């Protein structure tokens, strides 16, 4: 990235993805640049060496993107499919509004991880920050470490699994029973993410569904 | 004995019957009033301005012989493929979900026939809409319902919505009645539940972040598509300047009369500035940055007639956008449904419970039976006709002021009927060369 | 709306390179704030008293013979170091107040004062601002830089960050305060006045006012969480210290890095890319509503 303009990097990657070339590409000297490897539409393997800026792998479809470093805000935002792996930590808004695919964060994720997620699977091997899974609609957020304040505030139908402690739950988010189907789902996700943890160690959190239709007795939570 | 004269029963101005009815409604239900549409109170508007016309010092153009151009190009700053429109009037963003699929199709048909663009809304892009809209602007909203890269790539422009005139600083709302299976699937939500969309975008806050978000959107779309930034009429000078600094190709500025599918009445009536008051500060910001006409300004919120269009352009807008007026052209609030409005406890012209999904005209509903009432082809033609009339009226006024292009209309073509309008539009009070705040007096 | 950078050195090895490192960090944040840029740098303590940094739009005329004129006026020795539009005026501590009055009377703008702190800020791109002051050549123990995208107050030198409202104290901010007008009036009643319409200056004045009342820097920063409304990431400097606080919502970006040699702050990771040893640094994001503080 210290030599090649961003436009050229993305044009090359986007064309290769579209051509289903599936060949490996490496971005070196990432230097925290923004919007790297965005809008990929097809199978392709991209490795980013170094830490990224905002929105790396944004709106990804089918491609496999690995960041060998830490990711800036909004990594894999609105991802549709494919796999995005962060070897280090992820900044705020990781996987925001993602519709599908797997976002695998080996380190910690900061605030608003999985905000407004719409079907994506996110596995965080470390901890997550405050306001994570705010208004999360669909998909699964798995956290091997601890969760910060206001987890799952105004949650819709996304499922949250946390192994460590939860500092506080947000409005309308409650602990729920881990049923066999959840254990199976979690086992599969942990395996795909290469996470060393047992599904039985996790607690499940979900929507109490009290905010689904306006009720005067819950007005204080709006 | 003569009767002692009695005082007339006197209603309070402060506690009017309307006010008291709202107090009783609030006391009975415990929830604020939610409705659709824009501000209903009277605020200074384009009606308070008049064109001067040409006579001796300037010469008018001949009506049917001498051309008066109406075309406008939006997105000339950075986009490789700017949007070329035949008329300076676009269709504002209205969501599938708040509107029926037929209504969205009709908007697409009408706009396309008139040579202009239509806009998606807070619910993603439908096939009906894409298929029938030659030029379609894809809104990028905090909720990101149905947001996906394929639709972004098949849009003609992207409009990042920061706010809207009906509720600057407020989020979206769609109540459960309208969340049918199709709407729910498009939004990744369960059927029949209330939607509370966020007021801030999930993955950026503020113009410094927005600049990076715009970079991402351009990288995904190969720098081809214009990026619009839509703001509510709140602090138009600063907000326009910051949209430009963040990299917008086009600024869409929506005044307080702009409509919404549903929000709190208190928000609609008490937040934001009248459209008339928003234009000059926004134009000033563009001029101060040397960007007037480089970054195009689209103004919306209460545009109804060709005169409104011409006045907005004269104050410095490059185009206007219509929402509520387009719905009325399709058949919203039409007197032919009066008996049904009565059953809903309202009347023609006042029906605003769009969120309840029981629209007799079949526009703001997802009810399959009601939807059938709107024939998209016929409604599309009605919209085309209406857009043509707006354009002809605007041209007529421009010619009368001696202009061969509607963009040559200028503030000096106007006078104001009231002190308020003179101050807000910064055009002289009729019969004077003065407006409040004008320096040098 | 802005970009912030800060660097606090733990030891002396990197001291000569402080300006160079900070300049590079500052320039990286140009996109976040193209309107103006500024830096507060804490150099070697002035052996002969207090340094007052002043600015003039017409420096040639304003600084010509300033030392002699000021010395005569306040009856104390004065040295003047001219740096482009700025000048650092050194006076004995006892003569500082008189010197400030005299400098303002001459129409000079006071950027800040202190035993260690100098402040340089101007309208323009960070690269140009850095060059005109030759920031790269400056050494010191710690420094804070800021690039500004103006929201509501004017793009002027006085509207640029950092803001200093007490000796050796400075503050930079990313975000937008929503109760700064009220707070400005409240502070004015206490006799604390600000020089600009800028919301950040109110934040700076709030902190110095609390400290003048006896609060520690930590307490003053904690007070911002209670008394200031809106969105903010603050980075503040004192003679020996460096502090960071984010509002409880914390949606404006902030990232920190720490090694054995330094603590660094930036709005984006990009600003760290060239810091020595960054690949081995501990990098994290400051928590909301939490005060971080380093002191030497």
mmCIF file of N, CA and C in Angstrom, chain B residues 152-231:
data_model
loop_
_atom_site.group_PDB
_atom_site.id
_atom_site.type_symbol
_atom_site.label_atom_id
_atom_site.label_comp_id
_atom_site.label_asym_id
_atom_site.label_seq_id
_atom_site.Cartn_x
_atom_site.Cartn_y
_atom_site.Cartn_z
ATOM 1 N N UNK B 152 -26.261 -2.057 -4.803
ATOM 2 C CA UNK B 152 -25.437 -0.834 -4.863
ATOM 3 C C UNK B 152 -24.847 -0.689 -6.256
ATOM 4 N N UNK B 153 -24.402 -1.834 -6.815
ATOM 5 C CA UNK B 153 -23.774 -1.771 -8.137
ATOM 6 C C UNK B 153 -24.784 -1.550 -9.251
ATOM 7 N N UNK B 154 -26.051 -1.935 -9.022
ATOM 8 C CA UNK B 154 -27.019 -1.685 -10.103
ATOM 9 C C UNK B 154 -27.825 -0.403 -9.877
ATOM 10 N N UNK B 155 -27.467 0.357 -8.866
ATOM 11 C CA UNK B 155 -28.083 1.679 -8.670
ATOM 12 C C UNK B 155 -27.377 2.688 -9.566
ATOM 13 N N UNK B 156 -28.038 3.807 -9.794
ATOM 14 C CA UNK B 156 -27.422 4.859 -10.608
ATOM 15 C C UNK B 156 -26.739 5.913 -9.749
ATOM 16 N N UNK B 157 -27.130 5.977 -8.496
ATOM 17 C CA UNK B 157 -26.481 6.882 -7.548
ATOM 18 C C UNK B 157 -26.756 6.346 -6.159
ATOM 19 N N UNK B 158 -25.946 6.788 -5.193
ATOM 20 C CA UNK B 158 -26.132 6.356 -3.808
ATOM 21 C C UNK B 158 -26.390 7.592 -2.961
ATOM 22 N N UNK B 159 -27.452 7.518 -2.158
ATOM 23 C CA UNK B 159 -27.786 8.653 -1.297
ATOM 24 C C UNK B 159 -27.581 8.250 0.155
ATOM 25 N N UNK B 160 -26.541 8.792 0.782
ATOM 26 C CA UNK B 160 -26.285 8.516 2.193
ATOM 27 C C UNK B 160 -27.222 9.412 3.000
ATOM 28 N N UNK B 161 -28.141 8.795 3.716
ATOM 29 C CA UNK B 161 -29.131 9.578 4.452
ATOM 30 C C UNK B 161 -28.626 9.842 5.866
ATOM 31 N N UNK B 162 -28.392 11.125 6.142
ATOM 32 C CA UNK B 162 -27.972 11.508 7.484
ATOM 33 C C UNK B 162 -29.196 11.977 8.275
ATOM 34 N N UNK B 163 -30.139 12.583 7.570
ATOM 35 C CA UNK B 163 -31.340 13.045 8.263
ATOM 36 C C UNK B 163 -32.415 13.381 7.269
ATOM 37 N N UNK B 164 -33.619 13.579 7.754
ATOM 38 C CA UNK B 164 -34.701 14.027 6.876
ATOM 39 C C UNK B 164 -35.495 15.120 7.560
ATOM 40 N N UNK B 165 -36.140 15.952 6.736
ATOM 41 C CA UNK B 165 -36.765 17.167 7.240
ATOM 42 C C UNK B 165 -37.838 16.946 8.272
ATOM 43 N N UNK B 166 -38.581 15.842 8.134
ATOM 44 C CA UNK B 166 -39.663 15.588 9.079
ATOM 45 C C UNK B 166 -39.130 15.319 10.474
ATOM 46 N N UNK B 167 -37.896 14.845 10.557
ATOM 47 C CA UNK B 167 -37.363 14.429 11.863
ATOM 48 C C UNK B 167 -35.840 14.472 11.885
ATOM 49 N N UNK B 168 -35.246 15.661 11.756
ATOM 50 C CA UNK B 168 -33.777 15.715 11.847
ATOM 51 C C UNK B 168 -33.346 15.215 13.222
ATOM 52 N N UNK B 169 -32.473 14.219 13.246
ATOM 53 C CA UNK B 169 -32.038 13.674 14.532
ATOM 54 C C UNK B 169 -32.859 12.491 14.999
ATOM 55 N N UNK B 170 -33.824 12.070 14.197
ATOM 56 C CA UNK B 170 -34.664 10.937 14.610
ATOM 57 C C UNK B 170 -34.432 9.731 13.736
ATOM 58 N N UNK B 171 -34.794 8.580 14.257
ATOM 59 C CA UNK B 171 -34.643 7.338 13.509
ATOM 60 C C UNK B 171 -35.924 6.955 12.805
ATOM 61 N N UNK B 172 -35.876 5.868 12.083
ATOM 62 C CA UNK B 172 -37.049 5.409 11.343
ATOM 63 C C UNK B 172 -37.997 4.627 12.235
ATOM 64 N N UNK B 173 -39.189 4.401 11.744
ATOM 65 C CA UNK B 173 -40.157 3.643 12.507
ATOM 66 C C UNK B 173 -41.168 3.037 11.543
ATOM 67 N N UNK B 174 -41.415 1.759 11.687
ATOM 68 C CA UNK B 174 -42.449 1.116 10.885
ATOM 69 C C UNK B 174 -43.135 0.156 11.833
ATOM 70 N N UNK B 175 -44.427 0.376 12.045
ATOM 71 C CA UNK B 175 -45.111 -0.442 13.037
ATOM 72 C C UNK B 175 -45.512 -1.787 12.446
ATOM 73 N N UNK B 176 -45.706 -2.740 13.361
ATOM 74 C CA UNK B 176 -45.893 -4.137 12.998
ATOM 75 C C UNK B 176 -46.945 -4.415 11.947
ATOM 76 N N UNK B 177 -47.989 -3.583 11.904
ATOM 77 C CA UNK B 177 -49.088 -3.853 10.967
ATOM 78 C C UNK B 177 -48.607 -3.974 9.529
ATOM 79 N N UNK B 178 -47.510 -3.293 9.209
ATOM 80 C CA UNK B 178 -47.085 -3.280 7.816
ATOM 81 C C UNK B 178 -45.949 -4.257 7.523
ATOM 82 N N UNK B 179 -45.503 -4.991 8.555
ATOM 83 C CA UNK B 179 -44.393 -5.922 8.327
ATOM 84 C C UNK B 179 -44.976 -7.272 7.880
ATOM 85 N N UNK B 180 -45.261 -7.353 6.592
ATOM 86 C CA UNK B 180 -45.736 -8.607 6.006
ATOM 87 C C UNK B 180 -44.534 -9.513 5.760
ATOM 88 N N UNK B 181 -44.802 -10.721 5.281
ATOM 89 C CA UNK B 181 -43.722 -11.675 5.028
ATOM 90 C C UNK B 181 -42.678 -11.080 4.086
ATOM 91 N N UNK B 182 -43.142 -10.430 3.003
ATOM 92 C CA UNK B 182 -42.176 -9.926 2.016
ATOM 93 C C UNK B 182 -41.333 -8.794 2.600
ATOM 94 N N UNK B 183 -42.014 -7.889 3.285
ATOM 95 C CA UNK B 183 -41.283 -6.770 3.900
ATOM 96 C C UNK B 183 -40.305 -7.320 4.941
ATOM 97 N N UNK B 184 -40.770 -8.271 5.734
ATOM 98 C CA UNK B 184 -39.926 -8.835 6.793
ATOM 99 C C UNK B 184 -38.693 -9.516 6.197
ATOM 100 N N UNK B 185 -38.888 -10.288 5.146
ATOM 101 C CA UNK B 185 -37.758 -10.989 4.527
ATOM 102 C C UNK B 185 -36.723 -9.994 4.013
ATOM 103 N N UNK B 186 -37.203 -8.917 3.381
ATOM 104 C CA UNK B 186 -36.269 -7.932 2.836
ATOM 105 C C UNK B 186 -35.478 -7.237 3.932
ATOM 106 N N UNK B 187 -36.067 -7.184 5.127
ATOM 107 C CA UNK B 187 -35.411 -6.460 6.224
ATOM 108 C C UNK B 187 -34.769 -7.396 7.242
ATOM 109 N N UNK B 188 -34.777 -8.693 6.997
ATOM 110 C CA UNK B 188 -34.235 -9.694 7.928
ATOM 111 C C UNK B 188 -34.852 -9.577 9.320
ATOM 112 N N UNK B 189 -36.171 -9.452 9.367
ATOM 113 C CA UNK B 189 -36.867 -9.290 10.640
ATOM 114 C C UNK B 189 -38.063 -10.233 10.695
ATOM 115 N N UNK B 190 -38.538 -10.541 11.917
ATOM 116 C CA UNK B 190 -39.749 -11.344 12.015
ATOM 117 C C UNK B 190 -40.968 -10.578 11.501
ATOM 118 N N UNK B 191 -41.980 -11.313 11.059
ATOM 119 C CA UNK B 191 -43.220 -10.708 10.574
ATOM 120 C C UNK B 191 -43.957 -10.040 11.731
ATOM 121 N N UNK B 192 -44.561 -8.907 11.468
ATOM 122 C CA UNK B 192 -45.527 -8.330 12.392
ATOM 123 C C UNK B 192 -44.989 -7.609 13.617
ATOM 124 N N UNK B 193 -43.660 -7.356 13.678
ATOM 125 C CA UNK B 193 -43.164 -6.643 14.858
ATOM 126 C C UNK B 193 -42.839 -5.184 14.506
ATOM 127 N N UNK B 194 -42.835 -4.341 15.527
ATOM 128 C CA UNK B 194 -42.491 -2.933 15.307
ATOM 129 C C UNK B 194 -41.008 -2.827 14.957
ATOM 130 N N UNK B 195 -40.720 -1.888 14.079
ATOM 131 C CA UNK B 195 -39.316 -1.637 13.786
ATOM 132 C C UNK B 195 -38.882 -0.333 14.370
ATOM 133 N N UNK B 196 -37.767 -0.383 15.061
ATOM 134 C CA UNK B 196 -37.226 0.857 15.603
ATOM 135 C C UNK B 196 -35.861 1.021 14.956
ATOM 136 N N UNK B 197 -35.764 1.802 13.886
ATOM 137 C CA UNK B 197 -34.442 1.949 13.260
ATOM 138 C C UNK B 197 -33.658 3.027 13.982
ATOM 139 N N UNK B 198 -32.344 2.874 13.908
ATOM 140 C CA UNK B 198 -31.450 3.773 14.634
ATOM 141 C C UNK B 198 -31.441 5.165 13.998
ATOM 142 N N UNK B 199 -31.035 6.181 14.764
ATOM 143 C CA UNK B 199 -30.941 7.532 14.210
ATOM 144 C C UNK B 199 -29.529 7.831 13.719
ATOM 145 N N UNK B 200 -28.541 7.093 14.220
ATOM 146 C CA UNK B 200 -27.175 7.268 13.707
ATOM 147 C C UNK B 200 -26.808 6.035 12.891
ATOM 148 N N UNK B 201 -25.886 6.218 11.963
ATOM 149 C CA UNK B 201 -25.426 5.070 11.191
ATOM 150 C C UNK B 201 -24.652 4.114 12.103
ATOM 151 N N UNK B 202 -24.748 2.808 11.810
ATOM 152 C CA UNK B 202 -24.127 1.853 12.725
ATOM 153 C C UNK B 202 -22.595 1.879 12.688
ATOM 154 N N UNK B 203 -21.996 2.309 11.574
ATOM 155 C CA UNK B 203 -20.542 2.156 11.474
ATOM 156 C C UNK B 203 -19.806 3.445 11.138
ATOM 157 N N UNK B 204 -20.425 4.571 11.419
ATOM 158 C CA UNK B 204 -19.676 5.836 11.364
ATOM 159 C C UNK B 204 -20.489 6.904 12.079
ATOM 160 N N UNK B 205 -19.788 7.915 12.586
ATOM 161 C CA UNK B 205 -20.448 9.056 13.226
ATOM 162 C C UNK B 205 -19.677 10.320 12.884
ATOM 163 N N UNK B 206 -20.349 11.272 12.260
ATOM 164 C CA UNK B 206 -19.705 12.558 12.003
ATOM 165 C C UNK B 206 -19.048 12.612 10.645
ATOM 166 N N UNK B 207 -18.797 13.846 10.165
ATOM 167 C CA UNK B 207 -18.289 14.033 8.810
ATOM 168 C C UNK B 207 -16.895 13.478 8.575
ATOM 169 N N UNK B 208 -16.064 13.425 9.634
ATOM 170 C CA UNK B 208 -14.710 12.891 9.421
ATOM 171 C C UNK B 208 -14.769 11.396 9.120
ATOM 172 N N UNK B 209 -15.687 10.688 9.790
ATOM 173 C CA UNK B 209 -15.893 9.275 9.471
ATOM 174 C C UNK B 209 -16.618 9.119 8.132
ATOM 175 N N UNK B 210 -17.578 10.004 7.877
ATOM 176 C CA UNK B 210 -18.366 9.896 6.638
ATOM 177 C C UNK B 210 -17.465 9.948 5.408
ATOM 178 N N UNK B 211 -16.426 10.770 5.498
ATOM 179 C CA UNK B 211 -15.497 10.863 4.375
ATOM 180 C C UNK B 211 -14.922 9.488 4.028
ATOM 181 N N UNK B 212 -14.633 8.701 5.057
ATOM 182 C CA UNK B 212 -14.065 7.363 4.831
ATOM 183 C C UNK B 212 -15.153 6.418 4.324
ATOM 184 N N UNK B 213 -16.371 6.572 4.843
ATOM 185 C CA UNK B 213 -17.488 5.751 4.363
ATOM 186 C C UNK B 213 -17.727 6.019 2.871
ATOM 187 N N UNK B 214 -17.665 7.270 2.486
ATOM 188 C CA UNK B 214 -17.869 7.607 1.069
ATOM 189 C C UNK B 214 -16.757 7.002 0.217
ATOM 190 N N UNK B 215 -15.531 7.026 0.749
ATOM 191 C CA UNK B 215 -14.421 6.393 0.032
ATOM 192 C C UNK B 215 -14.724 4.912 -0.206
ATOM 193 N N UNK B 216 -15.217 4.237 0.826
ATOM 194 C CA UNK B 216 -15.536 2.813 0.685
ATOM 195 C C UNK B 216 -16.607 2.592 -0.393
ATOM 196 N N UNK B 217 -17.666 3.401 -0.331
ATOM 197 C CA UNK B 217 -18.751 3.240 -1.311
ATOM 198 C C UNK B 217 -18.238 3.492 -2.725
ATOM 199 N N UNK B 218 -17.350 4.462 -2.873
ATOM 200 C CA UNK B 218 -16.795 4.732 -4.210
ATOM 201 C C UNK B 218 -15.909 3.569 -4.666
ATOM 202 N N UNK B 219 -15.126 3.016 -3.742
ATOM 203 C CA UNK B 219 -14.256 1.901 -4.118
ATOM 204 C C UNK B 219 -15.088 0.685 -4.523
ATOM 205 N N UNK B 220 -16.220 0.490 -3.864
ATOM 206 C CA UNK B 220 -17.069 -0.662 -4.202
ATOM 207 C C UNK B 220 -17.729 -0.462 -5.566
ATOM 208 N N UNK B 221 -17.996 0.778 -5.912
ATOM 209 C CA UNK B 221 -18.719 1.047 -7.165
ATOM 210 C C UNK B 221 -17.809 1.674 -8.218
ATOM 211 N N UNK B 222 -16.509 1.520 -8.065
ATOM 212 C CA UNK B 222 -15.575 1.959 -9.100
ATOM 213 C C UNK B 222 -15.597 3.448 -9.398
ATOM 214 N N UNK B 223 -15.954 4.252 -8.436
ATOM 215 C CA UNK B 223 -15.974 5.723 -8.580
ATOM 216 C C UNK B 223 -16.905 6.173 -9.715
ATOM 217 N N UNK B 224 -17.891 5.324 -10.050
ATOM 218 C CA UNK B 224 -18.774 5.673 -11.157
ATOM 219 C C UNK B 224 -19.987 6.478 -10.713
ATOM 220 N N UNK B 225 -20.524 6.119 -9.555
ATOM 221 C CA UNK B 225 -21.845 6.635 -9.193
ATOM 222 C C UNK B 225 -21.756 7.864 -8.297
ATOM 223 N N UNK B 226 -22.608 8.837 -8.574
ATOM 224 C CA UNK B 226 -22.632 10.003 -7.690
ATOM 225 C C UNK B 226 -23.027 9.603 -6.269
ATOM 226 N N UNK B 227 -22.398 10.225 -5.296
ATOM 227 C CA UNK B 227 -22.758 10.011 -3.894
ATOM 228 C C UNK B 227 -23.497 11.258 -3.421
ATOM 229 N N UNK B 228 -24.779 11.076 -3.093
ATOM 230 C CA UNK B 228 -25.562 12.166 -2.524
ATOM 231 C C UNK B 228 -25.471 12.058 -0.997
ATOM 232 N N UNK B 229 -25.565 13.169 -0.312
ATOM 233 C CA UNK B 229 -25.731 13.149 1.144
ATOM 234 C C UNK B 229 -27.000 13.911 1.457
ATOM 235 N N UNK B 230 -27.944 13.214 2.110
ATOM 236 C CA UNK B 230 -29.227 13.850 2.439
ATOM 237 C C UNK B 230 -29.228 14.300 3.894
ATOM 238 N N UNK B 231 -29.569 15.571 4.094
ATOM 239 C CA UNK B 231 -29.623 16.121 5.453
ATOM 240 C C UNK B 231 -30.984 16.745 5.707
#
